[in-house]
Tab-separated table of C-alpha atoms in Angstrom:
chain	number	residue	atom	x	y	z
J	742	UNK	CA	15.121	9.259	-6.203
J	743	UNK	CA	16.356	7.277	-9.199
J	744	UNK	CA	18.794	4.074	-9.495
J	745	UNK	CA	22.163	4.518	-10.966
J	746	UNK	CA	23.095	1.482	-12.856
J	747	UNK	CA	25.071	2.030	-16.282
J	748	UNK	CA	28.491	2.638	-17.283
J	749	UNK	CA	28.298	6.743	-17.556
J	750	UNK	CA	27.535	6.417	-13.956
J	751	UNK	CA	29.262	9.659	-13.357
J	752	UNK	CA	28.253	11.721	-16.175
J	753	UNK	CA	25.076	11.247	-15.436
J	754	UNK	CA	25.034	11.486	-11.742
J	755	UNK	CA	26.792	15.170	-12.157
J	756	UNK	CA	23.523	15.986	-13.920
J	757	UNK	CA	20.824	14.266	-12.043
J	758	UNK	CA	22.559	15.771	-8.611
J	759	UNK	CA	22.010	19.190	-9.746
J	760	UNK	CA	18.304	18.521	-10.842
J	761	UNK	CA	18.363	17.422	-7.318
J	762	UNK	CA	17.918	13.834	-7.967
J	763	UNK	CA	19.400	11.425	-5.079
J	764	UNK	CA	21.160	8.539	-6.922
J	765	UNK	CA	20.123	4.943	-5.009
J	766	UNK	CA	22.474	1.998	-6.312
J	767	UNK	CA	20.644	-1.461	-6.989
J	768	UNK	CA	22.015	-4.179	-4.974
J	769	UNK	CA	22.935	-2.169	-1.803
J	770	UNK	CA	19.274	-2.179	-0.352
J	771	UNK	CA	17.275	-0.488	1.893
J	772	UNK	CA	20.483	0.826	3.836
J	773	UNK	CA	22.601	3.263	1.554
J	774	UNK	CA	23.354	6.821	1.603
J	775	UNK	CA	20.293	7.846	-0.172
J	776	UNK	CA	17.361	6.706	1.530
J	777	UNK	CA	19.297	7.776	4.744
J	778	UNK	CA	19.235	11.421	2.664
J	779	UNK	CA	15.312	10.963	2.044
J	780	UNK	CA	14.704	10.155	5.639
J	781	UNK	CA	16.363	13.615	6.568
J	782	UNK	CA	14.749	15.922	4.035
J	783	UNK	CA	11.507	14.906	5.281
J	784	UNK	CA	12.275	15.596	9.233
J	785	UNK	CA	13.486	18.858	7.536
J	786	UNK	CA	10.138	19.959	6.040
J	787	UNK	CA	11.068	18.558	2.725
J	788	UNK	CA	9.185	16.543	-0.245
J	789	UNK	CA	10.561	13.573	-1.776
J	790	UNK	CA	9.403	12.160	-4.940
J	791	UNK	CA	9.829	8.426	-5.322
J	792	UNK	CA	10.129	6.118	-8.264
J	793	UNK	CA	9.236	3.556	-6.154
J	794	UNK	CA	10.054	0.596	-9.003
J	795	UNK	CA	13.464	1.351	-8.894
J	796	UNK	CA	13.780	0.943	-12.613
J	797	UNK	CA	12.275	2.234	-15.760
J	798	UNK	CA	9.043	-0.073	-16.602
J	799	UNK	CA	6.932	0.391	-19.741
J	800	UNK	CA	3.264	-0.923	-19.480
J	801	UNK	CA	3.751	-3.764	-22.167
J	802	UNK	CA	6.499	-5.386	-19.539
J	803	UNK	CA	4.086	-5.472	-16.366
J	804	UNK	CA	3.636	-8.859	-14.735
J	805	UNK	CA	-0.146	-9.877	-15.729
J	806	UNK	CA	-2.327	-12.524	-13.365
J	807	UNK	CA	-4.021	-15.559	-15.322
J	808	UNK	CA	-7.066	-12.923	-15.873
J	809	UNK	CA	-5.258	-10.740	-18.003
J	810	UNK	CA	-5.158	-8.209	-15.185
J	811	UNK	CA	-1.758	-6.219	-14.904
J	812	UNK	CA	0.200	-5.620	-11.956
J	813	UNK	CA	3.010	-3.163	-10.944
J	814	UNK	CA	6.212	-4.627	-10.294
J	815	UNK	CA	6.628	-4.972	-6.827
J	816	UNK	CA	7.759	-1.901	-5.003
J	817	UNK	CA	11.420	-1.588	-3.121
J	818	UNK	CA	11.238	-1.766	0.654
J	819	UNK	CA	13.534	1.324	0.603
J	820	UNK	CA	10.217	3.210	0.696
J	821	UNK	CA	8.676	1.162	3.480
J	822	UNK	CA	12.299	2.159	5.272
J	823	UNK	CA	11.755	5.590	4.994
J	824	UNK	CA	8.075	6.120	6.065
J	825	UNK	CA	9.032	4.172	9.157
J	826	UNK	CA	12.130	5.568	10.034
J	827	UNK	CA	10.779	9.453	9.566
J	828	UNK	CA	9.925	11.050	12.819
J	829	UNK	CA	6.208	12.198	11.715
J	830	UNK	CA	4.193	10.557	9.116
J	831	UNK	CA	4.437	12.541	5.866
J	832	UNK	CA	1.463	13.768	3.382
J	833	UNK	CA	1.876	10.539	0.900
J	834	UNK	CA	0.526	11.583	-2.612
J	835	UNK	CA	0.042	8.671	-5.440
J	836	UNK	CA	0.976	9.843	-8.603
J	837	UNK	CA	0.716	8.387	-12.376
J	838	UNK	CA	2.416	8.939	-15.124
J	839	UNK	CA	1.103	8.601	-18.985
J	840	UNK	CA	2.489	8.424	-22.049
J	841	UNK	CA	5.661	8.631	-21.163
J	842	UNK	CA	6.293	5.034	-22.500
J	843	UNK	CA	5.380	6.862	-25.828
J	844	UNK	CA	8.307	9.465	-25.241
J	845	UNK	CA	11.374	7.009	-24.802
J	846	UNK	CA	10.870	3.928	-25.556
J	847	UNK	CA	12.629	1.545	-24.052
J	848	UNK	CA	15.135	-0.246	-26.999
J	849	UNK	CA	16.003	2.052	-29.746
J	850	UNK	CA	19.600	1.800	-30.863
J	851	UNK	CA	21.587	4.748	-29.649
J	852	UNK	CA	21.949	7.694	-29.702
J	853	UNK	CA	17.904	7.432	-30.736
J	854	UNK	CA	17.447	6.457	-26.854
J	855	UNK	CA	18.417	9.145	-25.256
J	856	UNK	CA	16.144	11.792	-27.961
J	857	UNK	CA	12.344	12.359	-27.088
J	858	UNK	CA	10.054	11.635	-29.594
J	859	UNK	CA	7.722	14.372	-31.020
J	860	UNK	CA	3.985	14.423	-30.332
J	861	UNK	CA	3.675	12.264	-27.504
J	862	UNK	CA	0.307	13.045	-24.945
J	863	UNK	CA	1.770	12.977	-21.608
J	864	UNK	CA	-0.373	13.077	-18.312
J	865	UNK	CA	0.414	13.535	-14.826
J	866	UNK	CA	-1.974	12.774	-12.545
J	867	UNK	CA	-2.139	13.560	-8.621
J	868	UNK	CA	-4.526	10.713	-6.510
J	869	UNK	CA	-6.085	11.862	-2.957
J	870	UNK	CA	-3.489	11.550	0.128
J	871	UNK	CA	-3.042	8.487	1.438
J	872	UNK	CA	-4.529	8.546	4.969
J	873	UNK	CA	-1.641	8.304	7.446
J	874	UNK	CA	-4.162	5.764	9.514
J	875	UNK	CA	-2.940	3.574	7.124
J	876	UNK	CA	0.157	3.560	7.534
J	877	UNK	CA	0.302	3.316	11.430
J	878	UNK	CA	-1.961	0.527	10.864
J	879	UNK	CA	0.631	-1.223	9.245
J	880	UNK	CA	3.021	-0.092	12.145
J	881	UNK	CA	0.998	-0.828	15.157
J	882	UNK	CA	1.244	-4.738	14.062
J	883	UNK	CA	4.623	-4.336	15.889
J	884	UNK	CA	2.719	-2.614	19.246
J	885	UNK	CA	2.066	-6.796	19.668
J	886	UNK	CA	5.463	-7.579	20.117
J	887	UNK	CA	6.750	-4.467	22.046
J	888	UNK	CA	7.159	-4.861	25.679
J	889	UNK	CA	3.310	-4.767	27.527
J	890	UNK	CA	3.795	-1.451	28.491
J	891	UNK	CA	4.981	0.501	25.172
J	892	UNK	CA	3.190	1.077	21.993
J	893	UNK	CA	4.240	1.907	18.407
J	894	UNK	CA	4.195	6.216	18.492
J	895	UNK	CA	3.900	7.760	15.572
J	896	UNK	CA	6.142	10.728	16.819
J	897	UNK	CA	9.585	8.077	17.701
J	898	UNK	CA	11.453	6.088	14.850
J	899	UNK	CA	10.217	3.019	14.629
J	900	UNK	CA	13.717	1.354	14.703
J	901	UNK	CA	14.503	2.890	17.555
J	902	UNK	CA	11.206	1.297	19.420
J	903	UNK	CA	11.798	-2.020	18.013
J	904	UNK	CA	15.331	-2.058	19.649
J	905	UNK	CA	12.472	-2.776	22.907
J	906	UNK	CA	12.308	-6.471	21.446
J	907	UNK	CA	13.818	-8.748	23.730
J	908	UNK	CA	15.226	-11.412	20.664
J	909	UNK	CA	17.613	-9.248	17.998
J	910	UNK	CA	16.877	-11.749	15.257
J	911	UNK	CA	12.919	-11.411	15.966
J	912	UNK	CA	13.533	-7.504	15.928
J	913	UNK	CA	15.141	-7.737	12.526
J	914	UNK	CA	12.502	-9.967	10.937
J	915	UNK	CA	9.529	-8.309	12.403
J	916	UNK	CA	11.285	-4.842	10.729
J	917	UNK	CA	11.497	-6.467	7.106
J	918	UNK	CA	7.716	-7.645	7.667
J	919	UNK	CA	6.423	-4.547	8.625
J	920	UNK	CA	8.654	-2.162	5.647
J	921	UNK	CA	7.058	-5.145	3.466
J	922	UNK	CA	3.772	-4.159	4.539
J	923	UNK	CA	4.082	-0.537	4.033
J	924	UNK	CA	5.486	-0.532	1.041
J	925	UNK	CA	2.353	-3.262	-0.340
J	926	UNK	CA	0.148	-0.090	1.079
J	927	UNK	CA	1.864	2.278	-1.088
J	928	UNK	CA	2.070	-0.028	-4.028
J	929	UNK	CA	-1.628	-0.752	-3.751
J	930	UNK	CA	-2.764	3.043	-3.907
J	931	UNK	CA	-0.778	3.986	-6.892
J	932	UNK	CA	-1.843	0.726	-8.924
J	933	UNK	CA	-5.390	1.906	-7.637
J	934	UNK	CA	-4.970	5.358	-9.408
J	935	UNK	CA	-3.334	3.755	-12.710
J	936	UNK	CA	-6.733	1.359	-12.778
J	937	UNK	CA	-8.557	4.591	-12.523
J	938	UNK	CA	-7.503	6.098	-15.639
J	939	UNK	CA	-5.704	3.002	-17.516
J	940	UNK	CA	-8.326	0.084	-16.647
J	941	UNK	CA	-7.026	-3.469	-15.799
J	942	UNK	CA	-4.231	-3.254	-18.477
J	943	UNK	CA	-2.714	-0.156	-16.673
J	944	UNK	CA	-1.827	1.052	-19.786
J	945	UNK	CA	-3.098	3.927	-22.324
């Protein structure tokens, strides 16, 4: 999934659609087309691959802590949506990119942009699943606020269980809570794996 934002929006949507790219738009959160569309491949069988940023960071522009110690910007709850919304957990694999920074840089004049430089070492690396325990973990905080005799199944859309809750705002906040806390699991893992190679700066 990548985020559609500039004024060639449909030049370059033609193209990303047939490298089978499904274009998000910033602004029109967690429910648009496309996360609807990622929700479906995976009950399909499908993989999705999510840039779960929603816009192109470069190391030097991560948010660093008073130690020096870099952070990822904080992830989209459009992923949270989608893990919670699918109808069986799905094989999550962290992945991190290198070098890529190196490749297109972010603020050459154009048309320099939009050329790769020559040269650059690129790495992509692949981290262990994350264990889908986590994730219902994460979930089952809800199982609290369900009626007594219902729990949180892993096999039923979560929205469709919350609908259980007697108070509609209470059902909406506890859903924005709980994609929060997915998503923090999923950002957590992948900043794990960049540490792994990158070190504290997360970059190379």
């Amino acid at each position: 999934m990548h985020a559609c934002s500039f004024l060639l929006a449909s030049i370059f949507s033609a193209f990303f659609r047939h490298g089978q790219t499904i274009e998000t738009f910033r602004g029109k959160g967690v429910h648009q087309p496309a996360v609807d569309t990622a929700i479906q491949k995976l009950d399909q069988g499908g993989w999705v691959h999510l840039f779960s940023e929603g816009k192109v960071n470069q190391p030097e522009d991560y948010p660093r802590d008073e130690s020096g110690v870099a952070r990822l910007p904080r992830f989209k709850w459009g992923v949270g949506r989608i893990l919670m919304e699918t109808l069986n957990p799905p094989v999550i694999i962290p992945m991190w990119l290198t070098g890529f920074d190196k490749l297109m840089p972010e603020g050459r004049a154009f048309p320099w942009k939009f050329l790769p430089r020559y040269g650059a070492q690129l790495s992509v690396t692949f981290g262990s699943p994350i264990p889908p325990e986590e994730v219902l973990e994460a979930l089952g905080t809800l199982s609290t606020k369900l009626a007594p005799h219902d729990t949180v199944q892993p096999t039923i859309r979560v929205k469709d269980q919350i609908s259980q809750l007697q108070a509609p705002y209470m059902a909406q906040e506890d859903l924005s809570k709980t994609r929060s806390a997915v998503t923090a699991i999923i950002q957590q893992r992948v900043e794990a794996l960049g540490r792994s190679i990158c070190g504290d700066t997360l970059t190379q």
